[in-house]
Amino acid sequence: WFVWLWGLSLPALLAGLSLGGLFWLCLRQLGKKRVQKREKEMRCVLGGEMALDKLLLLPDRHAAFQAALWISPKAPVEMQRTVQHGVTGMLRGQPVLIWLIARHKSTEIGVQPALEALRTAKENKVKRIFLCVTAPVSKALKRFTEECDTDIRIVTREELVMLAGSCNPATDEDLLQLKKRRPKRRALSEWLRIIFDPSRKRRDLYP
């Protein structure tokens, strides 16, 4: 483009090289920002998963208070007191209840824990509930929250992971520990030895 404007000359070539170098630097910086963004998201997810695993081992009141702290950036609740599995407080002048259902992610959460939260909310004259869950919720629970006269907002496991991870991102030490826990890959010679082991021959070929 510079050669077309100025003709074939040294200034035109230098200007073209400078513009090309500028574009290359911009692309490189953009790539760095994308990598940093992905790394931040990865640390957030890993840190959140680790935080939720630790949450399952905490006492009920302590765990509920911790969950309330995690969701405070999204729901700035003025916490008042803790109950067995939750925390009561005020949000924009309205009483709310933050209730934690701590289950392993391999299980599915049904309606019964939500009934306990609803019972506690009625005892405290609360019309809005934040239901924080650490496991998938069942269709019955979703339907129950939609049909309930009390406003129940489910904070899903995925949301809780991101909220917890933003407060507790995984450190370099955490990543090293996770790498050590990862099972080592078997070498090809080891796989061949297992496959052609004479003791496996009858068991593999005949039911």
JSON list of C-alpha atoms in Angstrom, two decimals:
[
{"chain": "A", "resi": 1, "resn": "TRP", "atom": "CA", "xyz": [0.00, 0.00, 0.00]},
{"chain": "A", "resi": 2, "resn": "PHE", "atom": "CA", "xyz": [2.82, 2.40, 0.86]},
{"chain": "A", "resi": 3, "resn": "VAL", "atom": "CA", "xyz": [4.66, 1.42, -2.32]},
{"chain": "A", "resi": 4, "resn": "TRP", "atom": "CA", "xyz": [1.50, 2.15, -4.32]},
{"chain": "A", "resi": 5, "resn": "LEU", "atom": "CA", "xyz": [1.23, 5.58, -2.64]},
{"chain": "A", "resi": 6, "resn": "TRP", "atom": "CA", "xyz": [4.88, 6.61, -2.55]},
{"chain": "A", "resi": 7, "resn": "GLY", "atom": "CA", "xyz": [6.49, 4.37, -5.14]},
{"chain": "A", "resi": 8, "resn": "LEU", "atom": "CA", "xyz": [9.24, 1.82, -4.63]},
{"chain": "A", "resi": 9, "resn": "SER", "atom": "CA", "xyz": [11.48, 3.61, -2.16]},
{"chain": "A", "resi": 10, "resn": "LEU", "atom": "CA", "xyz": [13.17, 3.04, 1.17]},
{"chain": "A", "resi": 11, "resn": "PRO", "atom": "CA", "xyz": [10.68, 5.16, 3.18]},
{"chain": "A", "resi": 12, "resn": "ALA", "atom": "CA", "xyz": [7.77, 3.23, 1.68]},
{"chain": "A", "resi": 13, "resn": "LEU", "atom": "CA", "xyz": [9.34, -0.12, 2.58]},
{"chain": "A", "resi": 14, "resn": "LEU", "atom": "CA", "xyz": [10.17, 1.04, 6.10]},
{"chain": "A", "resi": 15, "resn": "ALA", "atom": "CA", "xyz": [6.65, 2.35, 6.61]},
{"chain": "A", "resi": 16, "resn": "GLY", "atom": "CA", "xyz": [5.20, -0.94, 5.38]},
{"chain": "A", "resi": 17, "resn": "LEU", "atom": "CA", "xyz": [7.44, -2.96, 7.68]},
{"chain": "A", "resi": 18, "resn": "SER", "atom": "CA", "xyz": [6.53, -0.71, 10.64]},
{"chain": "A", "resi": 19, "resn": "LEU", "atom": "CA", "xyz": [2.82, -1.10, 9.98]},
{"chain": "A", "resi": 20, "resn": "GLY", "atom": "CA", "xyz": [3.21, -4.87, 9.62]},
{"chain": "A", "resi": 21, "resn": "GLY", "atom": "CA", "xyz": [5.17, -5.01, 12.88]},
{"chain": "A", "resi": 22, "resn": "LEU", "atom": "CA", "xyz": [2.47, -2.99, 14.62]},
{"chain": "A", "resi": 23, "resn": "PHE", "atom": "CA", "xyz": [-0.22, -5.41, 13.43]},
{"chain": "A", "resi": 24, "resn": "TRP", "atom": "CA", "xyz": [1.90, -8.36, 14.61]},
{"chain": "A", "resi": 25, "resn": "LEU", "atom": "CA", "xyz": [2.35, -6.81, 18.06]},
{"chain": "A", "resi": 26, "resn": "CYS", "atom": "CA", "xyz": [-1.38, -6.15, 18.33]},
{"chain": "A", "resi": 27, "resn": "LEU", "atom": "CA", "xyz": [-2.18, -9.77, 17.44]},
{"chain": "A", "resi": 28, "resn": "ARG", "atom": "CA", "xyz": [0.39, -11.01, 19.92]},
{"chain": "A", "resi": 29, "resn": "GLN", "atom": "CA", "xyz": [-1.04, -8.88, 22.73]},
{"chain": "A", "resi": 30, "resn": "LEU", "atom": "CA", "xyz": [-4.54, -10.05, 21.85]},
{"chain": "A", "resi": 31, "resn": "GLY", "atom": "CA", "xyz": [-3.37, -13.66, 22.05]},
{"chain": "A", "resi": 32, "resn": "LYS", "atom": "CA", "xyz": [-1.77, -13.02, 25.44]},
{"chain": "A", "resi": 33, "resn": "LYS", "atom": "CA", "xyz": [-4.99, -11.50, 26.78]},
{"chain": "A", "resi": 34, "resn": "ARG", "atom": "CA", "xyz": [-6.98, -14.50, 25.58]},
{"chain": "A", "resi": 35, "resn": "VAL", "atom": "CA", "xyz": [-4.56, -16.89, 27.24]},
{"chain": "A", "resi": 36, "resn": "GLN", "atom": "CA", "xyz": [-4.67, -14.90, 30.47]},
{"chain": "A", "resi": 37, "resn": "LYS", "atom": "CA", "xyz": [-8.48, -14.86, 30.37]},
{"chain": "A", "resi": 38, "resn": "ARG", "atom": "CA", "xyz": [-8.62, -18.63, 29.86]},
{"chain": "A", "resi": 39, "resn": "GLU", "atom": "CA", "xyz": [-6.10, -19.18, 32.65]},
{"chain": "A", "resi": 40, "resn": "LYS", "atom": "CA", "xyz": [-8.14, -16.97, 34.98]},
{"chain": "A", "resi": 41, "resn": "GLU", "atom": "CA", "xyz": [-11.32, -18.91, 34.16]},
{"chain": "A", "resi": 42, "resn": "MET", "atom": "CA", "xyz": [-9.52, -22.23, 34.66]},
{"chain": "A", "resi": 43, "resn": "ARG", "atom": "CA", "xyz": [-8.15, -21.14, 38.04]},
{"chain": "A", "resi": 44, "resn": "CYS", "atom": "CA", "xyz": [-11.60, -19.89, 39.00]},
{"chain": "A", "resi": 45, "resn": "VAL", "atom": "CA", "xyz": [-13.28, -23.20, 38.12]},
{"chain": "A", "resi": 46, "resn": "LEU", "atom": "CA", "xyz": [-10.63, -25.35, 39.79]},
{"chain": "A", "resi": 47, "resn": "GLY", "atom": "CA", "xyz": [-10.57, -23.15, 42.89]},
{"chain": "A", "resi": 48, "resn": "GLY", "atom": "CA", "xyz": [-14.37, -23.23, 43.08]},
{"chain": "A", "resi": 49, "resn": "GLU", "atom": "CA", "xyz": [-14.48, -27.01, 42.77]},
{"chain": "A", "resi": 50, "resn": "MET", "atom": "CA", "xyz": [-11.90, -27.39, 45.53]},
{"chain": "A", "resi": 51, "resn": "ALA", "atom": "CA", "xyz": [-13.76, -24.90, 47.73]},
{"chain": "A", "resi": 52, "resn": "LEU", "atom": "CA", "xyz": [-17.03, -26.80, 47.31]},
{"chain": "A", "resi": 53, "resn": "ASP", "atom": "CA", "xyz": [-15.31, -30.07, 48.20]},
{"chain": "A", "resi": 54, "resn": "LYS", "atom": "CA", "xyz": [-14.05, -28.49, 51.42]},
{"chain": "A", "resi": 55, "resn": "LEU", "atom": "CA", "xyz": [-17.49, -27.01, 52.09]},
{"chain": "A", "resi": 56, "resn": "LEU", "atom": "CA", "xyz": [-19.01, -30.49, 52.37]},
{"chain": "A", "resi": 57, "resn": "LEU", "atom": "CA", "xyz": [-16.84, -31.22, 55.41]},
{"chain": "A", "resi": 58, "resn": "LEU", "atom": "CA", "xyz": [-17.67, -28.04, 57.35]},
{"chain": "A", "resi": 59, "resn": "PRO", "atom": "CA", "xyz": [-20.29, -27.83, 60.12]},
{"chain": "A", "resi": 60, "resn": "ASP", "atom": "CA", "xyz": [-23.76, -26.88, 58.87]},
{"chain": "A", "resi": 61, "resn": "ARG", "atom": "CA", "xyz": [-23.84, -23.32, 60.17]},
{"chain": "A", "resi": 62, "resn": "HIS", "atom": "CA", "xyz": [-20.27, -22.59, 59.12]},
{"chain": "A", "resi": 63, "resn": "ALA", "atom": "CA", "xyz": [-20.91, -23.99, 55.63]},
{"chain": "A", "resi": 64, "resn": "ALA", "atom": "CA", "xyz": [-24.10, -21.94, 55.22]},
{"chain": "A", "resi": 65, "resn": "PHE", "atom": "CA", "xyz": [-22.32, -18.76, 56.32]},
{"chain": "A", "resi": 66, "resn": "GLN", "atom": "CA", "xyz": [-19.53, -19.46, 53.82]},
{"chain": "A", "resi": 67, "resn": "ALA", "atom": "CA", "xyz": [-22.05, -19.92, 50.99]},
{"chain": "A", "resi": 68, "resn": "ALA", "atom": "CA", "xyz": [-23.69, -16.63, 51.96]},
{"chain": "A", "resi": 69, "resn": "LEU", "atom": "CA", "xyz": [-20.33, -14.87, 51.70]},
{"chain": "A", "resi": 70, "resn": "TRP", "atom": "CA", "xyz": [-19.77, -16.34, 48.23]},
{"chain": "A", "resi": 71, "resn": "ILE", "atom": "CA", "xyz": [-23.05, -15.09, 46.81]},
{"chain": "A", "resi": 72, "resn": "SER", "atom": "CA", "xyz": [-22.77, -11.67, 48.47]},
{"chain": "A", "resi": 73, "resn": "PRO", "atom": "CA", "xyz": [-21.30, -10.01, 45.31]},
{"chain": "A", "resi": 74, "resn": "LYS", "atom": "CA", "xyz": [-24.47, -11.01, 43.41]},
{"chain": "A", "resi": 75, "resn": "ALA", "atom": "CA", "xyz": [-26.90, -10.65, 46.33]},
{"chain": "A", "resi": 76, "resn": "PRO", "atom": "CA", "xyz": [-25.57, -8.14, 48.91]},
{"chain": "A", "resi": 77, "resn": "VAL", "atom": "CA", "xyz": [-27.52, -9.50, 51.87]},
{"chain": "A", "resi": 78, "resn": "GLU", "atom": "CA", "xyz": [-27.11, -7.86, 55.27]},
{"chain": "A", "resi": 79, "resn": "MET", "atom": "CA", "xyz": [-26.74, -11.03, 57.30]},
{"chain": "A", "resi": 80, "resn": "GLN", "atom": "CA", "xyz": [-28.42, -11.11, 60.71]},
{"chain": "A", "resi": 81, "resn": "ARG", "atom": "CA", "xyz": [-28.19, -14.59, 62.21]},
{"chain": "A", "resi": 82, "resn": "THR", "atom": "CA", "xyz": [-27.42, -18.18, 61.29]},
{"chain": "A", "resi": 83, "resn": "VAL", "atom": "CA", "xyz": [-29.83, -21.10, 61.46]},
{"chain": "A", "resi": 84, "resn": "GLN", "atom": "CA", "xyz": [-29.14, -24.82, 61.10]},
{"chain": "A", "resi": 85, "resn": "HIS", "atom": "CA", "xyz": [-28.52, -24.83, 57.33]},
{"chain": "A", "resi": 86, "resn": "GLY", "atom": "CA", "xyz": [-28.81, -21.18, 56.43]},
{"chain": "A", "resi": 87, "resn": "VAL", "atom": "CA", "xyz": [-28.48, -17.50, 57.16]},
{"chain": "A", "resi": 88, "resn": "THR", "atom": "CA", "xyz": [-31.25, -14.92, 57.55]},
{"chain": "A", "resi": 89, "resn": "GLY", "atom": "CA", "xyz": [-30.80, -11.32, 56.51]},
{"chain": "A", "resi": 90, "resn": "MET", "atom": "CA", "xyz": [-32.15, -8.30, 54.68]},
{"chain": "A", "resi": 91, "resn": "LEU", "atom": "CA", "xyz": [-31.88, -7.56, 50.97]},
{"chain": "A", "resi": 92, "resn": "ARG", "atom": "CA", "xyz": [-33.11, -4.15, 49.80]},
{"chain": "A", "resi": 93, "resn": "GLY", "atom": "CA", "xyz": [-35.33, -3.88, 52.85]},
{"chain": "A", "resi": 94, "resn": "GLN", "atom": "CA", "xyz": [-36.87, -7.35, 52.48]},
{"chain": "A", "resi": 95, "resn": "PRO", "atom": "CA", "xyz": [-36.16, -10.37, 54.72]},
{"chain": "A", "resi": 96, "resn": "VAL", "atom": "CA", "xyz": [-34.41, -13.23, 52.90]},
{"chain": "A", "resi": 97, "resn": "LEU", "atom": "CA", "xyz": [-33.07, -16.65, 53.74]},
{"chain": "A", "resi": 98, "resn": "ILE", "atom": "CA", "xyz": [-29.89, -18.10, 52.27]},
{"chain": "A", "resi": 99, "resn": "TRP", "atom": "CA", "xyz": [-30.17, -21.88, 52.53]},
{"chain": "A", "resi": 100, "resn": "LEU", "atom": "CA", "xyz": [-27.42, -24.36, 51.72]},
{"chain": "A", "resi": 101, "resn": "ILE", "atom": "CA", "xyz": [-28.07, -27.90, 50.52]},
{"chain": "A", "resi": 102, "resn": "ALA", "atom": "CA", "xyz": [-24.65, -29.56, 50.71]},
{"chain": "A", "resi": 103, "resn": "ARG", "atom": "CA", "xyz": [-24.61, -32.81, 48.78]},
{"chain": "A", "resi": 104, "resn": "HIS", "atom": "CA", "xyz": [-21.95, -34.62, 46.78]},
{"chain": "A", "resi": 105, "resn": "LYS", "atom": "CA", "xyz": [-22.09, -33.81, 43.08]},
{"chain": "A", "resi": 106, "resn": "SER", "atom": "CA", "xyz": [-22.79, -37.47, 42.24]},
{"chain": "A", "resi": 107, "resn": "THR", "atom": "CA", "xyz": [-26.21, -37.28, 43.95]},
{"chain": "A", "resi": 108, "resn": "GLU", "atom": "CA", "xyz": [-29.39, -35.50, 42.87]},
{"chain": "A", "resi": 109, "resn": "ILE", "atom": "CA", "xyz": [-31.21, -33.12, 45.16]},
{"chain": "A", "resi": 110, "resn": "GLY", "atom": "CA", "xyz": [-34.92, -33.72, 45.60]},
{"chain": "A", "resi": 111, "resn": "VAL", "atom": "CA", "xyz": [-37.78, -31.72, 47.10]},
{"chain": "A", "resi": 112, "resn": "GLN", "atom": "CA", "xyz": [-37.35, -32.67, 50.78]},
{"chain": "A", "resi": 113, "resn": "PRO", "atom": "CA", "xyz": [-34.41, -30.30, 51.56]},
{"chain": "A", "resi": 114, "resn": "ALA", "atom": "CA", "xyz": [-36.32, -27.46, 49.91]},
{"chain": "A", "resi": 115, "resn": "LEU", "atom": "CA", "xyz": [-39.30, -28.21, 52.19]},
{"chain": "A", "resi": 116, "resn": "GLU", "atom": "CA", "xyz": [-37.02, -27.77, 55.20]},
{"chain": "A", "resi": 117, "resn": "ALA", "atom": "CA", "xyz": [-35.88, -24.43, 53.84]},
{"chain": "A", "resi": 118, "resn": "LEU", "atom": "CA", "xyz": [-39.48, -23.37, 53.22]},
{"chain": "A", "resi": 119, "resn": "ARG", "atom": "CA", "xyz": [-40.45, -24.39, 56.75]},
{"chain": "A", "resi": 120, "resn": "THR", "atom": "CA", "xyz": [-37.60, -22.32, 58.20]},
{"chain": "A", "resi": 121, "resn": "ALA", "atom": "CA", "xyz": [-38.54, -19.37, 55.99]},
{"chain": "A", "resi": 122, "resn": "LYS", "atom": "CA", "xyz": [-42.14, -19.42, 57.24]},
{"chain": "A", "resi": 123, "resn": "GLU", "atom": "CA", "xyz": [-40.95, -19.59, 60.85]},
{"chain": "A", "resi": 124, "resn": "ASN", "atom": "CA", "xyz": [-38.86, -16.47, 60.26]},
{"chain": "A", "resi": 125, "resn": "LYS", "atom": "CA", "xyz": [-41.56, -14.76, 58.13]},
{"chain": "A", "resi": 126, "resn": "VAL", "atom": "CA", "xyz": [-39.34, -14.72, 55.05]},
{"chain": "A", "resi": 127, "resn": "LYS", "atom": "CA", "xyz": [-40.83, -14.50, 51.54]},
{"chain": "A", "resi": 128, "resn": "ARG", "atom": "CA", "xyz": [-37.64, -14.97, 49.52]},
{"chain": "A", "resi": 129, "resn": "ILE", "atom": "CA", "xyz": [-35.14, -17.84, 49.61]},
{"chain": "A", "resi": 130, "resn": "PHE", "atom": "CA", "xyz": [-31.76, -18.27, 47.95]},
{"chain": "A", "resi": 131, "resn": "LEU", "atom": "CA", "xyz": [-31.31, -22.04, 47.64]},
{"chain": "A", "resi": 132, "resn": "CYS", "atom": "CA", "xyz": [-27.58, -22.76, 47.23]},
{"chain": "A", "resi": 133, "resn": "VAL", "atom": "CA", "xyz": [-26.92, -26.31, 46.01]},
{"chain": "A", "resi": 134, "resn": "THR", "atom": "CA", "xyz": [-23.67, -28.22, 45.55]},
{"chain": "A", "resi": 135, "resn": "ALA", "atom": "CA", "xyz": [-25.18, -30.97, 43.38]},
{"chain": "A", "resi": 136, "resn": "PRO", "atom": "CA", "xyz": [-27.60, -31.26, 40.43]},
{"chain": "A", "resi": 137, "resn": "VAL", "atom": "CA", "xyz": [-31.25, -30.60, 41.20]},
{"chain": "A", "resi": 138, "resn": "SER", "atom": "CA", "xyz": [-34.09, -32.88, 40.14]},
{"chain": "A", "resi": 139, "resn": "LYS", "atom": "CA", "xyz": [-36.94, -31.90, 37.83]},
{"chain": "A", "resi": 140, "resn": "ALA", "atom": "CA", "xyz": [-39.32, -32.28, 40.75]},
{"chain": "A", "resi": 141, "resn": "LEU", "atom": "CA", "xyz": [-37.39, -29.65, 42.72]},
{"chain": "A", "resi": 142, "resn": "LYS", "atom": "CA", "xyz": [-37.41, -27.23, 39.78]},
{"chain": "A", "resi": 143, "resn": "ARG", "atom": "CA", "xyz": [-41.14, -27.70, 39.38]},
{"chain": "A", "resi": 144, "resn": "PHE", "atom": "CA", "xyz": [-41.64, -27.24, 43.13]},
{"chain": "A", "resi": 145, "resn": "THR", "atom": "CA", "xyz": [-39.79, -23.89, 43.14]},
{"chain": "A", "resi": 146, "resn": "GLU", "atom": "CA", "xyz": [-41.78, -22.66, 40.15]},
{"chain": "A", "resi": 147, "resn": "GLU", "atom": "CA", "xyz": [-45.14, -23.52, 41.72]},
{"chain": "A", "resi": 148, "resn": "CYS", "atom": "CA", "xyz": [-44.31, -22.39, 45.25]},
{"chain": "A", "resi": 149, "resn": "ASP", "atom": "CA", "xyz": [-45.90, -19.16, 46.53]},
{"chain": "A", "resi": 150, "resn": "THR", "atom": "CA", "xyz": [-42.57, -18.22, 48.13]},
{"chain": "A", "resi": 151, "resn": "ASP", "atom": "CA", "xyz": [-39.93, -16.75, 45.81]},
{"chain": "A", "resi": 152, "resn": "ILE", "atom": "CA", "xyz": [-37.21, -19.43, 45.67]},
{"chain": "A", "resi": 153, "resn": "ARG", "atom": "CA", "xyz": [-34.08, -18.67, 43.63]},
{"chain": "A", "resi": 154, "resn": "ILE", "atom": "CA", "xyz": [-31.86, -21.70, 43.01]},
{"chain": "A", "resi": 155, "resn": "VAL", "atom": "CA", "xyz": [-28.14, -20.92, 42.96]},
{"chain": "A", "resi": 156, "resn": "THR", "atom": "CA", "xyz": [-26.91, -23.88, 40.94]},
{"chain": "A", "resi": 157, "resn": "ARG", "atom": "CA", "xyz": [-23.68, -25.76, 41.50]},
{"chain": "A", "resi": 158, "resn": "GLU", "atom": "CA", "xyz": [-22.15, -24.17, 38.39]},
{"chain": "A", "resi": 159, "resn": "GLU", "atom": "CA", "xyz": [-22.97, -20.68, 39.66]},
{"chain": "A", "resi": 160, "resn": "LEU", "atom": "CA", "xyz": [-21.68, -21.51, 43.12]},
{"chain": "A", "resi": 161, "resn": "VAL", "atom": "CA", "xyz": [-18.43, -22.86, 41.65]},
{"chain": "A", "resi": 162, "resn": "MET", "atom": "CA", "xyz": [-17.79, -19.62, 39.77]},
{"chain": "A", "resi": 163, "resn": "LEU", "atom": "CA", "xyz": [-18.70, -17.46, 42.78]},
{"chain": "A", "resi": 164, "resn": "ALA", "atom": "CA", "xyz": [-16.50, -19.51, 45.10]},
{"chain": "A", "resi": 165, "resn": "GLY", "atom": "CA", "xyz": [-13.69, -19.58, 42.54]},
{"chain": "A", "resi": 166, "resn": "SER", "atom": "CA", "xyz": [-13.73, -15.80, 42.13]},
{"chain": "A", "resi": 167, "resn": "CYS", "atom": "CA", "xyz": [-13.09, -15.56, 45.88]},
{"chain": "A", "resi": 168, "resn": "ASN", "atom": "CA", "xyz": [-10.66, -18.51, 46.02]},
{"chain": "A", "resi": 169, "resn": "PRO", "atom": "CA", "xyz": [-8.89, -18.98, 42.67]},
{"chain": "A", "resi": 170, "resn": "ALA", "atom": "CA", "xyz": [-6.56, -21.95, 42.41]},
{"chain": "A", "resi": 171, "resn": "THR", "atom": "CA", "xyz": [-2.94, -21.11, 43.19]},
{"chain": "A", "resi": 172, "resn": "ASP", "atom": "CA", "xyz": [0.16, -22.55, 41.54]},
{"chain": "A", "resi": 173, "resn": "GLU", "atom": "CA", "xyz": [0.56, -24.87, 44.51]},
{"chain": "A", "resi": 174, "resn": "ASP", "atom": "CA", "xyz": [-3.00, -26.14, 44.04]},
{"chain": "A", "resi": 175, "resn": "LEU", "atom": "CA", "xyz": [-2.33, -26.84, 40.36]},
{"chain": "A", "resi": 176, "resn": "LEU", "atom": "CA", "xyz": [0.80, -28.79, 41.24]},
{"chain": "A", "resi": 177, "resn": "GLN", "atom": "CA", "xyz": [-1.12, -30.90, 43.75]},
{"chain": "A", "resi": 178, "resn": "LEU", "atom": "CA", "xyz": [-3.83, -31.63, 41.18]},
{"chain": "A", "resi": 179, "resn": "LYS", "atom": "CA", "xyz": [-1.17, -32.64, 38.68]},
{"chain": "A", "resi": 180, "resn": "LYS", "atom": "CA", "xyz": [0.34, -35.07, 41.19]},
{"chain": "A", "resi": 181, "resn": "ARG", "atom": "CA", "xyz": [-3.06, -36.63, 41.85]},
{"chain": "A", "resi": 182, "resn": "ARG", "atom": "CA", "xyz": [-3.65, -37.28, 38.15]},
{"chain": "A", "resi": 183, "resn": "PRO", "atom": "CA", "xyz": [-3.08, -40.97, 37.42]},
{"chain": "A", "resi": 184, "resn": "LYS", "atom": "CA", "xyz": [0.05, -41.69, 35.42]},
{"chain": "A", "resi": 185, "resn": "ARG", "atom": "CA", "xyz": [-0.36, -43.01, 31.90]},
{"chain": "A", "resi": 186, "resn": "ARG", "atom": "CA", "xyz": [0.72, -46.58, 31.33]},
{"chain": "A", "resi": 187, "resn": "ALA", "atom": "CA", "xyz": [3.57, -47.22, 28.93]},
{"chain": "A", "resi": 188, "resn": "LEU", "atom": "CA", "xyz": [2.93, -49.22, 25.75]},
{"chain": "A", "resi": 189, "resn": "SER", "atom": "CA", "xyz": [5.02, -52.13, 27.02]},
{"chain": "A", "resi": 190, "resn": "GLU", "atom": "CA", "xyz": [2.95, -52.27, 30.21]},
{"chain": "A", "resi": 191, "resn": "TRP", "atom": "CA", "xyz": [-0.32, -52.30, 28.24]},
{"chain": "A", "resi": 192, "resn": "LEU", "atom": "CA", "xyz": [0.98, -55.12, 26.01]},
{"chain": "A", "resi": 193, "resn": "ARG", "atom": "CA", "xyz": [2.05, -57.12, 29.04]},
{"chain": "A", "resi": 194, "resn": "ILE", "atom": "CA", "xyz": [-1.45, -56.75, 30.57]},
{"chain": "A", "resi": 195, "resn": "ILE", "atom": "CA", "xyz": [-3.24, -57.61, 27.32]},
{"chain": "A", "resi": 196, "resn": "PHE", "atom": "CA", "xyz": [-1.20, -60.71, 26.52]},
{"chain": "A", "resi": 197, "resn": "ASP", "atom": "CA", "xyz": [-0.98, -61.99, 30.08]},
{"chain": "A", "resi": 198, "resn": "PRO", "atom": "CA", "xyz": [-1.74, -65.77, 29.92]},
{"chain": "A", "resi": 199, "resn": "SER", "atom": "CA", "xyz": [-3.93, -65.56, 33.01]},
{"chain": "A", "resi": 200, "resn": "ARG", "atom": "CA", "xyz": [-6.33, -63.22, 31.15]},
{"chain": "A", "resi": 201, "resn": "LYS", "atom": "CA", "xyz": [-6.67, -65.35, 28.02]},
{"chain": "A", "resi": 202, "resn": "ARG", "atom": "CA", "xyz": [-9.53, -67.58, 29.14]},
{"chain": "A", "resi": 203, "resn": "ARG", "atom": "CA", "xyz": [-11.35, -64.77, 30.95]},
{"chain": "A", "resi": 204, "resn": "ASP", "atom": "CA", "xyz": [-11.18, -62.41, 27.94]},
{"chain": "A", "resi": 205, "resn": "LEU", "atom": "CA", "xyz": [-12.13, -64.88, 25.20]},
{"chain": "A", "resi": 206, "resn": "TYR", "atom": "CA", "xyz": [-14.83, -66.84, 27.00]},
{"chain": "A", "resi": 207, "resn": "PRO", "atom": "CA", "xyz": [-17.70, -65.45, 29.06]}
]
